[in-house]
Short mmCIF file of the C-alpha atoms (twelve columns), coordinates in Angstrom:
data_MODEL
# 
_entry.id   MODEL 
# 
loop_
_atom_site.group_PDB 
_atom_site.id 
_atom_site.type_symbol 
_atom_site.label_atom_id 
_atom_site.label_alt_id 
_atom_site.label_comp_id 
_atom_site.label_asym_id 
_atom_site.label_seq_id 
_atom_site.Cartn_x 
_atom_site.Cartn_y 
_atom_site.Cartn_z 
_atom_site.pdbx_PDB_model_num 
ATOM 1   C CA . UNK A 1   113.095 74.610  126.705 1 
ATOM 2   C CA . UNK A 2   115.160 76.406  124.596 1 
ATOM 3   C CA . UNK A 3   115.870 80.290  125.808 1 
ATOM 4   C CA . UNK A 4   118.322 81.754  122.848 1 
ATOM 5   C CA . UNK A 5   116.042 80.661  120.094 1 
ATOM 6   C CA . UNK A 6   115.914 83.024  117.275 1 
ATOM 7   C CA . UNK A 7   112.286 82.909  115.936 1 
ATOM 8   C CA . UNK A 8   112.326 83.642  112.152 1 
ATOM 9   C CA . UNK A 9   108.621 85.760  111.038 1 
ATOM 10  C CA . UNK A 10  107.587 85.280  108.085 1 
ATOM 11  C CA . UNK A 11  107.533 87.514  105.501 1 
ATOM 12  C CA . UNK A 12  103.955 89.290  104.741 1 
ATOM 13  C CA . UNK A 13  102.633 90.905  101.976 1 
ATOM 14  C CA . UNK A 14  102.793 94.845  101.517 1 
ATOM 15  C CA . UNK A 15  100.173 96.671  102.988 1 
ATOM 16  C CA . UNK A 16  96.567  96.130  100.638 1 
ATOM 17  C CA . UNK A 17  95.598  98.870  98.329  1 
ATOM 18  C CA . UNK A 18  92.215  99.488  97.270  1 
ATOM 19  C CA . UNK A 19  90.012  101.719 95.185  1 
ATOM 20  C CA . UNK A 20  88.565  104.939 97.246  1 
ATOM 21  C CA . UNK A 21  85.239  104.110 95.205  1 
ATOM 22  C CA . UNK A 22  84.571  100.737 97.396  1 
ATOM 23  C CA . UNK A 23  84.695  102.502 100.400 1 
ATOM 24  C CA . UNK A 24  81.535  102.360 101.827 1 
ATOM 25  C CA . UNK A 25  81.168  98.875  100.611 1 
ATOM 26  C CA . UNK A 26  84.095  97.992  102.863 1 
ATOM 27  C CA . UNK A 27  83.193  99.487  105.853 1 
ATOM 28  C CA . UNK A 28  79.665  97.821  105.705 1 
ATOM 29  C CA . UNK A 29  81.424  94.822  106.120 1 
ATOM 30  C CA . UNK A 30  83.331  95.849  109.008 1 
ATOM 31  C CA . UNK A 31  86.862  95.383  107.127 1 
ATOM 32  C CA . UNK A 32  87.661  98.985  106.315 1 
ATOM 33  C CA . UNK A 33  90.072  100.075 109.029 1 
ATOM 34  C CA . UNK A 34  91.479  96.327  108.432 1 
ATOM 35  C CA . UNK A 35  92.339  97.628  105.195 1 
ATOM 36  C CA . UNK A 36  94.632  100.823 106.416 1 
ATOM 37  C CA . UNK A 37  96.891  98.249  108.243 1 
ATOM 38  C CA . UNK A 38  100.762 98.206  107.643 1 
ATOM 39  C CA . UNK A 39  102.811 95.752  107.848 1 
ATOM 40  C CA . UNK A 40  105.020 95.442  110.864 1 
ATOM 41  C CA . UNK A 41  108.396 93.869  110.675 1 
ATOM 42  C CA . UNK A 42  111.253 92.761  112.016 1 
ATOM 43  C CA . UNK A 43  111.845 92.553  116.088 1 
ATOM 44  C CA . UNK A 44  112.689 88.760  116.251 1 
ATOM 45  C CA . UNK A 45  114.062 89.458  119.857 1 
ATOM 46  C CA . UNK A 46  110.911 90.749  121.686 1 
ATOM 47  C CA . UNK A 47  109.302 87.976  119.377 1 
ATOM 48  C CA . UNK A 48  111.102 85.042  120.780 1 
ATOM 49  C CA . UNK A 49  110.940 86.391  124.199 1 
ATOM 50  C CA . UNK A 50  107.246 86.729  124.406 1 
ATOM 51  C CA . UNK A 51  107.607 83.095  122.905 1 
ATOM 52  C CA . UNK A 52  109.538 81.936  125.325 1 
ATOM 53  C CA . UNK A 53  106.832 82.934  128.460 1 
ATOM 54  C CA . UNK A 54  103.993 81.681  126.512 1 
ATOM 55  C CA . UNK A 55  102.241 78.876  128.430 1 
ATOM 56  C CA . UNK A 56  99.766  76.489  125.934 1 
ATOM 57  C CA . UNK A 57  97.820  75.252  129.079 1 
ATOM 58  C CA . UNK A 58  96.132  78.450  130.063 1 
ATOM 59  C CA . UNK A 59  96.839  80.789  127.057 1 
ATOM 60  C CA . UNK A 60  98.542  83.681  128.988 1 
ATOM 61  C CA . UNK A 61  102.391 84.815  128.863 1 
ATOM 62  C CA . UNK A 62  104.031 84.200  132.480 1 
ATOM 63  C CA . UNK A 63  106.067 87.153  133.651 1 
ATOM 64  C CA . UNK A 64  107.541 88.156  136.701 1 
ATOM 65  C CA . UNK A 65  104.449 90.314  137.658 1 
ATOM 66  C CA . UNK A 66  101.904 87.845  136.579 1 
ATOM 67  C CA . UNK A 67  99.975  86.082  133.962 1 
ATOM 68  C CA . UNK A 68  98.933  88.962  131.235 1 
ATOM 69  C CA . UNK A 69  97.290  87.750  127.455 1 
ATOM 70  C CA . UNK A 70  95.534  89.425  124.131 1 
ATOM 71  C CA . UNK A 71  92.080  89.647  124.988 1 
ATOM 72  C CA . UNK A 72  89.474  90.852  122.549 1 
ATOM 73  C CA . UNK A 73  88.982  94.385  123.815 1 
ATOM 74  C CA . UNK A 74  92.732  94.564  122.532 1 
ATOM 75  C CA . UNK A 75  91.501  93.061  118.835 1 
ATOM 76  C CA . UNK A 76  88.559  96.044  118.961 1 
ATOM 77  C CA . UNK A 77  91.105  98.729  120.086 1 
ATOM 78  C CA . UNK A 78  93.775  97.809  117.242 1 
ATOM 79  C CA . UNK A 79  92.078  96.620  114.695 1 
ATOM 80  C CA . UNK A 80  88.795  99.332  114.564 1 
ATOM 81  C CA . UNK A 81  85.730  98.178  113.934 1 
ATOM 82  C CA . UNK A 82  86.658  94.872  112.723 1 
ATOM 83  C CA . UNK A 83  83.786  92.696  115.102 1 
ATOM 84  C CA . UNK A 84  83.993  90.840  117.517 1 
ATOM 85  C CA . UNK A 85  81.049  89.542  118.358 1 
ATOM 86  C CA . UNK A 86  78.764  87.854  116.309 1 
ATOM 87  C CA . UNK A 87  78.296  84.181  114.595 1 
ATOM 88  C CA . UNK A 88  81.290  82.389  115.067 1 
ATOM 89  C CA . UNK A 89  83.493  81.865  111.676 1 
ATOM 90  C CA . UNK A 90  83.394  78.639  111.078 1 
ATOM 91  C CA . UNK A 91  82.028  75.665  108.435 1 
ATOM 92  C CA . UNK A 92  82.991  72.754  106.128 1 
ATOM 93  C CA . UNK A 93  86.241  72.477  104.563 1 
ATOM 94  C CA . UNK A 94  86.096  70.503  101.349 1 
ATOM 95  C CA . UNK A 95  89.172  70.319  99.120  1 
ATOM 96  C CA . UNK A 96  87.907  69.079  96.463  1 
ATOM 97  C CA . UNK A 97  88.332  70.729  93.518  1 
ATOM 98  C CA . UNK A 98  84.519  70.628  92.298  1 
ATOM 99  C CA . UNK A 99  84.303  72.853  95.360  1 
ATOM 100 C CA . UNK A 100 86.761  75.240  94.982  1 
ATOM 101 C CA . UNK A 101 85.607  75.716  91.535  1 
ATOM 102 C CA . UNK A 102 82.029  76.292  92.282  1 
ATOM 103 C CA . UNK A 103 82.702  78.279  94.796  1 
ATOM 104 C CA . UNK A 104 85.504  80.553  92.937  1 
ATOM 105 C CA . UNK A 105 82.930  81.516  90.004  1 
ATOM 106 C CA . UNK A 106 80.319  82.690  92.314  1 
ATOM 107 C CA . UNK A 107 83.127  84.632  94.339  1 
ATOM 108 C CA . UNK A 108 85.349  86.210  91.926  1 
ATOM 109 C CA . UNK A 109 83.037  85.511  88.488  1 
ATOM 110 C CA . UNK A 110 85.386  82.960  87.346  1 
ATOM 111 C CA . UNK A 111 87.802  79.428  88.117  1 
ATOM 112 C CA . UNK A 112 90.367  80.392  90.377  1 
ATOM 113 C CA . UNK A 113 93.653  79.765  89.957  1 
ATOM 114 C CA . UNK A 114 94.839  77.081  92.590  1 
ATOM 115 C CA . UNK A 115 98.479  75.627  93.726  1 
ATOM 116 C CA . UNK A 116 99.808  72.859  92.225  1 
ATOM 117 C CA . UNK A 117 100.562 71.021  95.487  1 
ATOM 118 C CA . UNK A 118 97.348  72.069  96.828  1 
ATOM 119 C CA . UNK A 119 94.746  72.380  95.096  1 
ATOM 120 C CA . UNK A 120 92.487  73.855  97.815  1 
ATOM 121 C CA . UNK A 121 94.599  76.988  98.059  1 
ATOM 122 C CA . UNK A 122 93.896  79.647  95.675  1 
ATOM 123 C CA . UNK A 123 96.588  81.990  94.416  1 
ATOM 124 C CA . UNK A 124 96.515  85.650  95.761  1 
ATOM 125 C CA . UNK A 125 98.566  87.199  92.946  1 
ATOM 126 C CA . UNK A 126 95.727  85.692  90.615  1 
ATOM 127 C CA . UNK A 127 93.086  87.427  93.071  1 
ATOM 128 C CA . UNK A 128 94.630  90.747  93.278  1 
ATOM 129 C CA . UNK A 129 94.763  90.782  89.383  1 
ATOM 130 C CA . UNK A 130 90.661  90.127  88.902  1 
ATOM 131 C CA . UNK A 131 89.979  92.210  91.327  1 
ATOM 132 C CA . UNK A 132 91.688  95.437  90.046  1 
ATOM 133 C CA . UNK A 133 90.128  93.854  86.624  1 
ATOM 134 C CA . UNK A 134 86.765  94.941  87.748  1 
ATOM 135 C CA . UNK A 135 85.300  97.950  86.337  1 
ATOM 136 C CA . UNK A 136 83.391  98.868  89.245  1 
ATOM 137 C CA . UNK A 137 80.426  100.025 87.310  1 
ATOM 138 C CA . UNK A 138 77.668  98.059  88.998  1 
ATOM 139 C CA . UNK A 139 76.837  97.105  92.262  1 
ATOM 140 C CA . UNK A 140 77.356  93.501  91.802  1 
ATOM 141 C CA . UNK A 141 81.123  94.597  90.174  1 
ATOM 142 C CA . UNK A 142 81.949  96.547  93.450  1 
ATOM 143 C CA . UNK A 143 80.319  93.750  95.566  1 
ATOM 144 C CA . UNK A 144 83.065  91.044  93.691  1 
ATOM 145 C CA . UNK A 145 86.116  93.599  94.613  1 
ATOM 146 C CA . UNK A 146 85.183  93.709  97.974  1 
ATOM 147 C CA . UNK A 147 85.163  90.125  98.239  1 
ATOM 148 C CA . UNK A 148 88.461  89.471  96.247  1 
ATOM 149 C CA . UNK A 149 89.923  92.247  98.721  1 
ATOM 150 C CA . UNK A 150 88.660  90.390  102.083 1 
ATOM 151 C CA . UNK A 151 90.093  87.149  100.776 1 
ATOM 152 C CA . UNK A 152 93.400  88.932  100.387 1 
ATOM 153 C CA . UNK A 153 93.502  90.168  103.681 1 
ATOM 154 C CA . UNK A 154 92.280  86.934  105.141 1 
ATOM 155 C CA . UNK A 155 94.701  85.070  103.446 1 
ATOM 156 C CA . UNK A 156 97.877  87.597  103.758 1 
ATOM 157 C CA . UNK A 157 97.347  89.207  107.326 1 
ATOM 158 C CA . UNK A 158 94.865  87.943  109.274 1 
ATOM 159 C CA . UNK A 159 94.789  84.264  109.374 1 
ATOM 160 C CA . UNK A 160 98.251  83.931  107.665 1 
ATOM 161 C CA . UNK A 161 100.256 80.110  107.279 1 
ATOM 162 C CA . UNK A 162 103.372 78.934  106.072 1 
ATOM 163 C CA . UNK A 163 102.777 80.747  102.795 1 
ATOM 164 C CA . UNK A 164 101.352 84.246  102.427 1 
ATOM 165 C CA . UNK A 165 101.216 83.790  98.488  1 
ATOM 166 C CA . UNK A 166 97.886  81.515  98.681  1 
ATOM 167 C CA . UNK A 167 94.413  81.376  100.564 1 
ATOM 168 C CA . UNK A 168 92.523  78.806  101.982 1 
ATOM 169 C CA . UNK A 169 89.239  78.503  99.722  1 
ATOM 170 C CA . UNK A 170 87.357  77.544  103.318 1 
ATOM 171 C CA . UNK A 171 86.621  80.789  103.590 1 
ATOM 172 C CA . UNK A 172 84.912  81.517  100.512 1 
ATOM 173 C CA . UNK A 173 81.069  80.586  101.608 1 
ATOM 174 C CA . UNK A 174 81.903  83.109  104.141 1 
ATOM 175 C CA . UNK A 175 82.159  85.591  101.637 1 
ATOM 176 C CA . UNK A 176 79.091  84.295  99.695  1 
ATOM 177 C CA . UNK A 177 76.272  86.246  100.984 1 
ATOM 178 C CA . UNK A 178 77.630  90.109  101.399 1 
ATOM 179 C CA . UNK A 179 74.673  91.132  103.590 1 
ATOM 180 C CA . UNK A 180 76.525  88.707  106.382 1 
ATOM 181 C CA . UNK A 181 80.389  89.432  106.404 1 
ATOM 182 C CA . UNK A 182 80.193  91.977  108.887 1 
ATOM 183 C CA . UNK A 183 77.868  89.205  110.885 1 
ATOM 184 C CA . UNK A 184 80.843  87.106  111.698 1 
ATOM 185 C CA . UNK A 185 83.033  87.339  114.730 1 
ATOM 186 C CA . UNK A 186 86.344  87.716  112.620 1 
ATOM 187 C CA . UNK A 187 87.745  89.698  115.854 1 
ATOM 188 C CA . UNK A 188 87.250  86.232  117.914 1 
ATOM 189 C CA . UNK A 189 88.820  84.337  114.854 1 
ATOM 190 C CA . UNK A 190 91.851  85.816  114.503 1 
ATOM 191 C CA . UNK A 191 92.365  85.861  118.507 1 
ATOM 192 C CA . UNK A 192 92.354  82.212  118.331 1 
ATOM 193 C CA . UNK A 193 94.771  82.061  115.214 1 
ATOM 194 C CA . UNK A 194 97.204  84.318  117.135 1 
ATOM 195 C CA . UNK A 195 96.631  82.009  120.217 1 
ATOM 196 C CA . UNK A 196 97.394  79.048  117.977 1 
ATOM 197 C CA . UNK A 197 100.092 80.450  116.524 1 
ATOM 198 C CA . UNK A 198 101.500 80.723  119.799 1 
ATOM 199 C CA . UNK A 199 101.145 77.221  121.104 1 
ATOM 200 C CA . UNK A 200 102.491 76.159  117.829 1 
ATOM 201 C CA . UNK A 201 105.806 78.525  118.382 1 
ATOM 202 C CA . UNK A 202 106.106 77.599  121.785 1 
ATOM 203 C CA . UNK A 203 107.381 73.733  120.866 1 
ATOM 204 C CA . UNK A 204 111.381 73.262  121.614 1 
ATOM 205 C CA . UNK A 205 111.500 72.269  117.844 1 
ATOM 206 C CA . UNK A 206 109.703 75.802  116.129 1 
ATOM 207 C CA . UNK A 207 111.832 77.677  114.425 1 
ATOM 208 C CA . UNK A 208 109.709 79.939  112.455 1 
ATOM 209 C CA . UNK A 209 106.175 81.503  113.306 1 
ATOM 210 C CA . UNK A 210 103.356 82.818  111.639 1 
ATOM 211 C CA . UNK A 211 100.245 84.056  112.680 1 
ATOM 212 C CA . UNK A 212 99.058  87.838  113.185 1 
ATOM 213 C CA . UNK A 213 102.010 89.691  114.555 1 
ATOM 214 C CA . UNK A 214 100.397 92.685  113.884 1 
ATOM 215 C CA . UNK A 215 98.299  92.125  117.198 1 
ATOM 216 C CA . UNK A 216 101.159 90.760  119.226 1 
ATOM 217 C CA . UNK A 217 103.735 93.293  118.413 1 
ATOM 218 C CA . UNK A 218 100.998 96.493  119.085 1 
ATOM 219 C CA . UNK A 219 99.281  95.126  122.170 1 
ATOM 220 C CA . UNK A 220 102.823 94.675  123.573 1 
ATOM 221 C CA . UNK A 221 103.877 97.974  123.020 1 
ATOM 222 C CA . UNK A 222 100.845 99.265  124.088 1 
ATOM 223 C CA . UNK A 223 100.323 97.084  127.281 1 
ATOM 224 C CA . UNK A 224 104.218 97.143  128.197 1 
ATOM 225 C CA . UNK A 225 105.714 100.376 127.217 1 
ATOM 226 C CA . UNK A 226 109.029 99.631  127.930 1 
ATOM 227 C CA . UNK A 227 109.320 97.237  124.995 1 
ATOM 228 C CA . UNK A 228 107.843 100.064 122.641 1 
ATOM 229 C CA . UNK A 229 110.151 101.431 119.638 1 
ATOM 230 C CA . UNK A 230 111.305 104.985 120.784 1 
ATOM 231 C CA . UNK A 231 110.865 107.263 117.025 1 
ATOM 232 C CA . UNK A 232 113.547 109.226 116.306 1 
ATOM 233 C CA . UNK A 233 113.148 112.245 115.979 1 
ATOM 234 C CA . UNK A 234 112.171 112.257 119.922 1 
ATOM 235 C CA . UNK A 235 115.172 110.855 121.048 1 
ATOM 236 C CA . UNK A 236 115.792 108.442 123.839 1 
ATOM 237 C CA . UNK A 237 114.727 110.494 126.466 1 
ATOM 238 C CA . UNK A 238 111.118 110.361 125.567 1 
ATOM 239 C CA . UNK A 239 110.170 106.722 126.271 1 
ATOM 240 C CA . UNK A 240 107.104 106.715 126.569 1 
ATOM 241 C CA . UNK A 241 105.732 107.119 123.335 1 
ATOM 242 C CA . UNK A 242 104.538 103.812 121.995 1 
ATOM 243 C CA . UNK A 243 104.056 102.549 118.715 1 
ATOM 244 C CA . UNK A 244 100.432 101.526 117.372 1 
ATOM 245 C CA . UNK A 245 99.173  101.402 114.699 1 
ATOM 246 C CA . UNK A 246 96.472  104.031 113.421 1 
ATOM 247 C CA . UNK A 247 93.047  103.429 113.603 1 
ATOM 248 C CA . UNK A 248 89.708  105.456 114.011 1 
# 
């Protein structure tokens, strides 16, 4: 294994903005302090480190004082109220383009606009633009924004691939029935995308990793303290402040 690997992160979309009138739509879906997220970046060193002590076989970083790992009281505590228990988020995935069609109108009201090499991924530029489209003056117009917004953050922070410009449409009959979203375990899911991500990252031959770094970076900080970004205007004396990001 390879110990002076420098692990490239991709590059994520800016943080999501929304319209204050959705509000309470998005918090009845459990997605709302999701929303207020940043984006963190940079810190390819503690990255490739963490990397570097990850072990596939039991899903737990190896360090001189033991084994240590996410767990999903860390999901609740950083990412709010997004839930964790629940009906597991899974389903079919059918690439076929019959599918992604039907299932685009009765999510966003119309086709969606896919990639050309794949046309099971739908663009999130083209989301973002219907859903600031809608005039929000109905419940079933505010219902459709909601969605559009989930998919974005789906697709762009918390189950993010090799390309943070386009969505999986698998996750669109997720989003079908809006009395369910917060039903789903999306706390579990995106435990087991980081932990994938890390298996994946851990191969002598990775050299980039995606995934939700968001997590990592904040439960490191926040579990190791020593590793946590000392703000400035406190100096390095004060070390141990730690860096997390806000939630209620």
């Amino acid at each position: 294994m390879q110990f002076n690997r420098n692990l490239l992160v991709r590059k994520l979309d800016p943080p999501q903005t929304w319209n204050p009138m959705v509000e309470n739509y998005l918090r009845a879906t459990g997605f709302y302090h999701v929303s207020r997220i940043g984006v963190i970046r940079g810190f390819h060193l503690m990255l490739a480190a963490l990397v570097e002590r990850w072990r596939p076989e039991t899903h737990t970083f190896v360090l001189l004082i033991g084994e240590v790992t996410v767990t999903l009281e860390d999901v609740a505590h950083i990412f709010g109220l997004l839930p964790i228990d629940g009906e597991p988020v899974s389903g079919w995935t059918d690439s076929s383009s019959e599918f992604v069609q039907s299932q685009g109108i009765v999510i966003f009201g119309r086709e969606p606009s896919v990639s050309g090499n794949a046309k099971s991924y739908i663009k999130l530029g083209w989301v973002r633009r219907i859903r600031d489209a809608e005039p929000l003056d109905t419940d079933e117009s505010i219902r459709r924004y909601v969605r559009c917004h989930i998919f974005c953050l789906l697709g762009s922070t918390l189950f993010t691939d090799k390309s943070t410009a386009y969505a999986h449409a698998k996750y669109l009959p997720l989003l079908r029935d809006f009395e369910r979203i917060h039903t789903y375990s999306w706390g579990s899911a995106c435990l087991a995308h980081l932990y994938r991500a890390l298996c994946r990252a851990s191969r002598y031959d990775t050299k980039e990793m995606d995934g939700l770094l968001n997590l990592l970076y904040v439960w490191a900080w926040e579990r190791m303290l020593c590793l946590a970004p000392v703000p400035r205007q406190t100096g390095a004396r004060n070390c141990n402040h730690s860096l997390a990001i806000p939630h209620n």
